[in-house]
Amino acid sequence: MERWLTWKEATRRALYGAEGFYRGPEGPAGHFRTSVHASPLFARALADLAAAAGLTAVVDVGAGRGELLIALRRFAPHLELSGVDVADRPEALPPSIAWGTEIPASDGALLVANEWLDNVPADVAQVDEHGVPCMVEVETRTGRERLTDAIRGEDARWLDRWWPLLGAEPGTRAEIGASRDAAWARAIERLGRGVAVAIDYGHASDARPPYGSLAGYRQGRQVAPVPDGTCDVTCHVATDAVAAAGTAAGAGATIVTTQRQALKALGVDGRRPPYELARTDPTGYLAGLRDAGEAGELLALSGLGAFHWLVQGVGMDVPALLPRGPRSPG
Ligand SMILES: C[S@@+](CC[C@H](N)C(=O)[O-])C[C@H]1O[C@@H](n2cnc3c(N)ncnc32)[C@H](O)[C@@H]1O
């Protein structure tokens, strides 16, 4: 039987329903590689960020199978750690790490959301042949699409403000980020005082993708986004809209930068160790080579290094060591 749903509802069922993609035993790491999986240098940088901000707790939102928290425990045994995910508590998680499905209220925490917001289901709009932005529905078994009603209400207001389609060519698309904004606002509201960091592939109003960015991933490969529960369904995050929602929810100081700039400021260094070290300290040299390779993956502008870091302070400033000013690739 055919089943047509808007993309937000279809994605919600496909990813988080009883048999949803994110409830599978293999977890996100079975299908794609995030910065968390790429290198422990990522966890170490976040531990350094918490230390620079004088924070004593980390809340990991969209924590997968707790990989980041387990790595953080090694680098910063004193930190109070909590994971939040729709998935059950991972068996491998040490008892000292808290786990739940709701973001806990916290004071003095670094809230981290690595590749969370791109998995918050979003609706898709497409301009029809008369120039009217319409809601896209998807057939959940095949991924076929059809256009339905004109976009109205809150979604229309979000598009007008953040991703205007007025006068756009038929076929132009936009992903409606209101659900991401609301998710981030709720996260900010849970933070009494602290720093919140959303790390994701993103875009701002000066560079939206004209045909959208909806994509599927399964077992390490990009596939057609079919919301049938067998693949991830994701689209990039409108970082500027999310930042404004965070500000409206109580955040103050705000920085948007690239992962490359943020991690370099936090001491992640992709340079190879000096060759001389191979003679004096061969083990250290090999470890340095490994770190340089991993850092290279985290910093690469063709991949993880281009991710946006949205950093917002709640009741405090963001650490001065992070780069200020406009995003730049450098
Ligand atoms: C792409 S994975 C990222 C996992 C991990 N942060 C990493 O970087 O490897 C996104 C995760 O967000 C979780 N997630 C999505 N929406 C959520 C929600 N509303 N509450 C809690 N977890 C959520 C998913 O279950 C999934 O584990």
Short mmCIF file of C-alpha atoms and ligand atoms in Angstrom, two decimals:
data_model
loop_
_atom_site.label_atom_id
_atom_site.label_comp_id
_atom_site.label_asym_id
_atom_site.label_seq_id
_atom_site.Cartn_x
_atom_site.Cartn_y
_atom_site.Cartn_z
CA MET A 1 0.00 0.00 0.00
CA GLU A 2 1.29 3.46 -0.88
CA ARG A 3 1.92 5.75 2.05
CA TRP A 4 2.48 9.46 1.42
CA LEU A 5 3.78 11.66 4.25
CA THR A 6 5.55 15.00 4.53
CA TRP A 7 9.32 14.59 4.85
CA LYS A 8 9.32 15.55 8.53
CA GLU A 9 6.82 12.88 9.51
CA ALA A 10 8.28 10.27 7.16
CA THR A 11 11.79 10.91 8.56
CA ARG A 12 10.55 10.81 12.15
CA ARG A 13 9.06 7.35 11.61
CA ALA A 14 11.97 6.07 9.55
CA LEU A 15 14.67 7.12 12.02
CA TYR A 16 12.98 6.98 15.42
CA GLY A 17 9.92 4.74 15.08
CA ALA A 18 9.84 1.40 16.90
CA GLU A 19 11.89 -0.25 14.11
CA GLY A 20 13.64 2.99 13.18
CA PHE A 21 17.11 3.30 11.70
CA TYR A 22 18.62 4.79 14.89
CA ARG A 23 17.28 2.00 17.05
CA GLY A 24 19.32 -0.63 15.20
CA PRO A 25 22.03 -2.48 17.16
CA GLU A 26 24.89 -1.22 14.97
CA GLY A 27 24.28 2.46 15.87
CA PRO A 28 25.38 5.42 13.73
CA ALA A 29 28.98 4.14 13.57
CA GLY A 30 27.73 1.17 11.51
CA HIS A 31 26.74 3.55 8.71
CA PHE A 32 28.95 6.63 8.69
CA ARG A 33 31.97 8.15 10.30
CA THR A 34 31.64 11.26 12.46
CA SER A 35 34.46 13.29 14.05
CA VAL A 36 33.90 11.23 17.20
CA HIS A 37 34.78 8.03 15.34
CA ALA A 38 37.58 9.66 13.31
CA SER A 39 39.87 10.41 16.25
CA PRO A 40 40.16 10.76 20.04
CA LEU A 41 41.72 14.16 19.27
CA PHE A 42 38.15 15.41 18.84
CA ALA A 43 37.20 14.38 22.39
CA ARG A 44 40.43 15.84 23.72
CA ALA A 45 39.68 19.19 22.06
CA LEU A 46 36.22 19.26 23.65
CA ALA A 47 37.71 18.39 27.05
CA ASP A 48 40.11 21.32 26.53
CA LEU A 49 37.18 23.58 25.60
CA ALA A 50 35.34 22.59 28.81
CA ALA A 51 38.50 23.31 30.80
CA ALA A 52 39.06 26.67 29.10
CA ALA A 53 35.49 27.65 29.99
CA GLY A 54 35.88 26.42 33.58
CA LEU A 55 33.02 23.92 33.13
CA THR A 56 32.80 20.72 35.14
CA ALA A 57 30.20 18.73 33.18
CA VAL A 58 29.53 17.66 29.60
CA VAL A 59 26.08 16.83 28.23
CA ASP A 60 26.27 15.05 24.87
CA VAL A 61 23.00 15.44 22.96
CA GLY A 62 22.41 12.87 20.21
CA ALA A 63 25.15 10.79 21.79
CA GLY A 64 24.92 7.75 19.48
CA ARG A 65 26.38 4.84 21.42
CA GLY A 66 28.27 7.05 23.90
CA GLU A 67 31.57 6.98 22.02
CA LEU A 68 32.41 10.64 22.73
CA LEU A 69 31.62 10.29 26.42
CA ILE A 70 33.76 7.18 26.75
CA ALA A 71 36.68 9.02 25.12
CA LEU A 72 36.10 12.07 27.33
CA ARG A 73 36.24 9.91 30.44
CA ARG A 74 39.83 9.03 29.48
CA PHE A 75 40.95 12.62 28.94
CA ALA A 76 39.04 14.27 31.77
CA PRO A 77 38.18 11.78 34.56
CA HIS A 78 36.89 14.62 36.75
CA LEU A 79 34.10 15.68 34.35
CA GLU A 80 30.48 14.82 35.13
CA LEU A 81 29.24 13.18 31.92
CA SER A 82 25.70 12.65 30.60
CA GLY A 83 24.48 11.25 27.29
CA VAL A 84 21.11 11.90 25.66
CA ASP A 85 19.75 9.77 22.85
CA VAL A 86 16.54 8.11 21.71
CA ALA A 87 18.52 4.84 21.75
CA ASP A 88 18.77 2.72 24.89
CA ARG A 89 21.72 3.07 27.24
CA PRO A 90 24.73 1.48 25.52
CA GLU A 91 26.00 -1.64 27.29
CA ALA A 92 29.62 -0.49 27.08
CA LEU A 93 28.94 2.78 28.93
CA PRO A 94 30.73 2.98 32.31
CA PRO A 95 28.27 3.31 35.23
CA SER A 96 29.69 6.73 36.11
CA ILE A 97 28.22 8.19 32.89
CA ALA A 98 24.54 9.16 33.06
CA TRP A 99 22.21 8.37 30.14
CA GLY A 100 18.65 9.31 29.24
CA THR A 101 16.26 10.27 26.49
CA GLU A 102 15.67 13.86 27.68
CA ILE A 103 18.22 16.69 27.99
CA PRO A 104 18.88 17.11 31.72
CA ALA A 105 18.80 20.54 33.34
CA SER A 106 22.41 21.50 34.05
CA ASP A 107 24.47 24.31 35.48
CA GLY A 108 28.11 24.74 34.56
CA ALA A 109 28.02 22.32 31.61
CA LEU A 110 29.41 22.15 28.10
CA LEU A 111 26.49 20.93 25.98
CA VAL A 112 27.74 19.23 22.82
CA ALA A 113 25.57 18.24 19.85
CA ASN A 114 27.74 16.63 17.20
CA GLU A 115 25.73 15.77 14.08
CA TRP A 116 22.48 15.89 16.03
CA LEU A 117 20.54 18.73 14.39
CA ASP A 118 20.93 17.36 10.85
CA ASN A 119 18.99 14.34 12.10
CA VAL A 120 16.13 16.38 13.53
CA PRO A 121 13.43 15.72 10.92
CA ALA A 122 12.61 18.66 8.65
CA ASP A 123 9.97 19.33 6.02
CA VAL A 124 10.87 20.13 2.43
CA ALA A 125 9.39 22.86 0.23
CA GLN A 126 9.57 23.01 -3.56
CA VAL A 127 8.55 25.76 -5.97
CA ASP A 128 5.84 24.49 -8.35
CA GLU A 129 5.41 25.40 -12.03
CA HIS A 130 3.42 28.53 -11.05
CA GLY A 131 6.18 29.78 -8.75
CA VAL A 132 4.38 28.79 -5.53
CA PRO A 133 6.39 27.10 -2.72
CA CYS A 134 4.56 23.85 -1.92
CA MET A 135 5.00 21.12 0.70
CA VAL A 136 6.74 17.99 -0.64
CA GLU A 137 5.32 14.61 0.30
CA VAL A 138 7.26 11.37 -0.06
CA GLU A 139 6.10 7.81 -0.63
CA THR A 140 7.80 6.01 2.22
CA ARG A 141 8.66 2.72 0.46
CA THR A 142 10.13 4.18 -2.72
CA GLY A 143 11.15 7.77 -1.99
CA ARG A 144 8.95 9.06 -4.85
CA GLU A 145 7.78 12.61 -4.25
CA ARG A 146 4.75 14.77 -5.03
CA LEU A 147 3.89 18.39 -4.32
CA THR A 148 0.85 19.18 -2.18
CA ASP A 149 -0.45 22.37 -0.57
CA ALA A 150 1.15 25.80 -0.61
CA ILE A 151 3.34 26.38 2.46
CA ARG A 152 1.55 28.41 5.14
CA GLY A 153 1.77 29.51 8.76
CA GLU A 154 4.96 29.07 10.78
CA ASP A 155 6.71 27.21 7.94
CA ALA A 156 5.98 30.07 5.50
CA ARG A 157 7.29 32.59 8.02
CA TRP A 158 10.45 30.52 8.53
CA LEU A 159 11.06 30.36 4.76
CA ASP A 160 10.46 34.10 4.32
CA ARG A 161 12.96 34.88 7.05
CA TRP A 162 15.66 32.27 6.43
CA TRP A 163 15.33 30.67 3.00
CA PRO A 164 13.09 32.85 0.77
CA LEU A 165 11.73 31.15 -2.33
CA LEU A 166 9.89 34.17 -3.74
CA GLY A 167 10.71 34.49 -7.44
CA ALA A 168 12.75 31.28 -7.45
CA GLU A 169 12.72 28.96 -10.47
CA PRO A 170 10.25 26.05 -10.46
CA GLY A 171 11.99 23.04 -8.88
CA THR A 172 14.00 25.16 -6.41
CA ARG A 173 13.83 23.57 -2.97
CA ALA A 174 14.34 24.49 0.66
CA GLU A 175 14.49 22.46 3.85
CA ILE A 176 12.37 24.09 6.53
CA GLY A 177 14.55 24.41 9.62
CA ALA A 178 11.89 25.39 12.16
CA SER A 179 12.10 21.97 13.84
CA ARG A 180 15.90 22.29 14.25
CA ASP A 181 15.53 25.81 15.66
CA ALA A 182 12.99 24.54 18.20
CA ALA A 183 15.22 21.58 19.17
CA TRP A 184 18.22 23.85 19.75
CA ALA A 185 16.11 26.38 21.69
CA ARG A 186 14.98 23.57 24.03
CA ALA A 187 18.60 22.51 24.54
CA ILE A 188 19.62 26.10 25.39
CA GLU A 189 16.74 26.39 27.84
CA ARG A 190 18.03 23.34 29.73
CA LEU A 191 21.35 25.07 30.33
CA GLY A 192 21.23 27.28 33.43
CA ARG A 193 24.80 28.49 32.77
CA GLY A 194 27.30 27.06 30.36
CA VAL A 195 28.42 26.80 26.76
CA ALA A 196 26.51 24.97 24.02
CA VAL A 197 28.18 23.74 20.84
CA ALA A 198 26.34 22.44 17.79
CA ILE A 199 28.65 20.87 15.22
CA ASP A 200 27.17 19.93 11.87
CA TYR A 201 27.29 20.40 8.15
CA GLY A 202 25.56 23.68 7.68
CA HIS A 203 24.84 26.67 5.51
CA ALA A 204 23.97 30.33 6.03
CA SER A 205 21.65 32.63 4.11
CA ASP A 206 24.42 33.70 1.72
CA ALA A 207 24.91 30.11 0.51
CA ARG A 208 21.83 27.92 0.69
CA PRO A 209 21.90 24.87 -1.62
CA PRO A 210 19.33 25.75 -4.35
CA TYR A 211 18.01 22.19 -4.64
CA GLY A 212 18.38 21.35 -0.95
CA SER A 213 20.71 18.83 0.64
CA LEU A 214 18.49 15.87 1.52
CA ALA A 215 20.58 12.67 1.45
CA GLY A 216 20.59 9.08 2.64
CA TYR A 217 23.46 7.04 4.10
CA ARG A 218 23.74 3.29 4.58
CA GLN A 219 26.80 1.26 5.55
CA GLY A 220 29.28 3.99 4.64
CA ARG A 221 27.72 4.92 1.31
CA GLN A 222 25.54 7.78 0.20
CA VAL A 223 22.22 6.40 -1.09
CA ALA A 224 18.90 7.84 -2.23
CA PRO A 225 16.99 9.18 0.79
CA VAL A 226 14.16 6.66 1.07
CA PRO A 227 12.40 6.97 4.45
CA ASP A 228 11.83 3.24 4.94
CA GLY A 229 14.01 2.75 8.04
CA THR A 230 16.95 1.16 6.21
CA CYS A 231 19.09 4.28 5.81
CA ASP A 232 19.88 7.56 7.53
CA VAL A 233 17.90 10.54 6.20
CA THR A 234 19.62 13.86 6.77
CA CYS A 235 19.90 17.40 5.47
CA HIS A 236 22.27 20.23 6.28
CA VAL A 237 21.52 22.71 9.04
CA ALA A 238 20.63 26.39 8.54
CA THR A 239 23.18 27.44 11.15
CA ASP A 240 22.23 31.14 11.21
CA ALA A 241 18.59 30.30 11.93
CA VAL A 242 19.59 27.90 14.70
CA ALA A 243 21.86 30.57 16.22
CA ALA A 244 19.02 33.10 16.25
CA ALA A 245 16.75 30.54 17.94
CA GLY A 246 19.42 29.93 20.58
CA THR A 247 19.70 33.66 21.20
CA ALA A 248 15.92 33.99 21.53
CA ALA A 249 16.01 31.11 24.05
CA GLY A 250 18.51 32.90 26.27
CA ALA A 251 21.97 32.45 24.79
CA GLY A 252 24.28 35.47 24.73
CA ALA A 253 27.74 35.44 23.20
CA THR A 254 27.66 33.57 19.88
CA ILE A 255 30.39 32.36 17.55
CA VAL A 256 29.93 30.57 14.23
CA THR A 257 33.12 29.18 12.82
CA THR A 258 34.36 26.14 10.93
CA GLN A 259 35.51 22.95 12.61
CA ARG A 260 38.94 23.57 11.06
CA GLN A 261 39.29 26.95 12.76
CA ALA A 262 37.82 25.79 16.06
CA LEU A 263 39.96 22.66 16.35
CA LYS A 264 43.13 24.52 15.35
CA ALA A 265 42.40 27.06 18.08
CA LEU A 266 42.01 24.11 20.47
CA GLY A 267 45.43 22.77 19.55
CA VAL A 268 44.61 20.09 16.96
CA ASP A 269 47.56 20.15 14.60
CA GLY A 270 47.76 18.32 11.28
CA ARG A 271 51.52 18.79 10.85
CA ARG A 272 53.74 15.73 10.76
CA PRO A 273 56.29 15.37 13.58
CA PRO A 274 59.88 16.41 12.73
CA TYR A 275 61.74 13.60 11.01
CA GLU A 276 64.54 13.91 13.57
CA LEU A 277 62.14 12.43 16.16
CA ALA A 278 62.15 9.10 14.30
CA ARG A 279 65.77 8.64 15.43
CA THR A 280 65.50 9.91 19.00
CA ASP A 281 61.99 8.63 19.87
CA PRO A 282 60.66 6.18 17.27
CA THR A 283 57.53 5.37 19.29
CA GLY A 284 56.74 9.06 19.77
CA TYR A 285 57.36 9.62 16.06
CA LEU A 286 54.86 6.92 15.08
CA ALA A 287 52.29 8.31 17.52
CA GLY A 288 52.88 11.78 16.04
CA LEU A 289 52.35 10.45 12.53
CA ARG A 290 49.09 8.78 13.58
CA ASP A 291 47.88 11.98 15.25
CA ALA A 292 48.78 14.03 12.19
CA GLY A 293 46.76 11.67 9.96
CA GLU A 294 43.74 11.81 12.26
CA ALA A 295 44.01 15.57 12.69
CA GLY A 296 44.17 15.88 8.90
CA GLU A 297 40.80 14.12 8.62
CA LEU A 298 39.22 16.33 11.31
CA LEU A 299 40.54 19.52 9.70
CA ALA A 300 40.05 18.72 5.99
CA LEU A 301 38.01 21.42 4.27
CA SER A 302 36.72 18.79 1.83
CA GLY A 303 35.06 17.00 4.76
CA LEU A 304 34.77 17.33 8.53
CA GLY A 305 36.87 20.53 8.67
CA ALA A 306 34.15 22.43 6.78
CA PHE A 307 31.50 21.61 9.39
CA HIS A 308 30.03 24.60 11.21
CA TRP A 309 30.65 25.08 14.91
CA LEU A 310 27.92 27.16 16.51
CA VAL A 311 29.13 28.07 20.01
CA GLN A 312 26.80 29.94 22.36
CA GLY A 313 27.30 31.04 25.95
CA VAL A 314 24.42 30.98 28.41
CA GLY A 315 25.03 33.26 31.40
CA MET A 316 28.73 33.40 30.50
CA ASP A 317 31.05 34.26 27.63
CA VAL A 318 32.47 31.70 25.23
CA PRO A 319 36.18 30.96 25.81
CA ALA A 320 38.42 33.65 24.34
CA LEU A 321 40.63 31.12 22.58
CA LEU A 322 37.93 30.37 20.00
CA PRO A 323 38.20 32.38 16.76
CA ARG A 324 35.94 35.45 16.53
CA GLY A 325 34.74 37.17 13.39
CA PRO A 326 33.22 35.81 10.20
CA ARG A 327 33.57 32.21 9.14
CA SER A 328 36.50 31.75 6.83
CA PRO A 329 38.04 28.60 5.46
CA GLY A 330 41.56 29.28 6.77
C1 LIG B 1 24.38 11.22 13.34
S1 LIG B 1 24.15 10.52 14.92
C2 LIG B 1 25.48 11.30 15.80
C3 LIG B 1 25.98 10.47 16.94
C4 LIG B 1 27.17 11.07 17.70
N1 LIG B 1 26.89 12.39 18.22
C5 LIG B 1 28.40 11.13 16.85
O1 LIG B 1 28.85 12.24 16.53
O2 LIG B 1 28.95 10.08 16.49
C6 LIG B 1 22.72 11.40 15.52
C7 LIG B 1 22.22 10.87 16.83
O3 LIG B 1 21.21 11.77 17.33
C8 LIG B 1 20.22 11.00 17.98
N2 LIG B 1 18.99 11.81 18.08
C9 LIG B 1 18.28 12.35 17.11
N3 LIG B 1 17.22 13.05 17.59
C10 LIG B 1 17.27 12.93 18.92
C11 LIG B 1 16.46 13.44 19.98
N4 LIG B 1 15.40 14.19 19.75
N5 LIG B 1 16.82 13.13 21.23
C12 LIG B 1 17.93 12.39 21.47
N6 LIG B 1 18.73 11.88 20.50
C13 LIG B 1 18.41 12.15 19.25
C14 LIG B 1 20.10 9.76 17.08
O4 LIG B 1 19.46 8.68 17.73
C15 LIG B 1 21.58 9.50 16.76
O5 LIG B 1 22.18 8.63 17.68
#
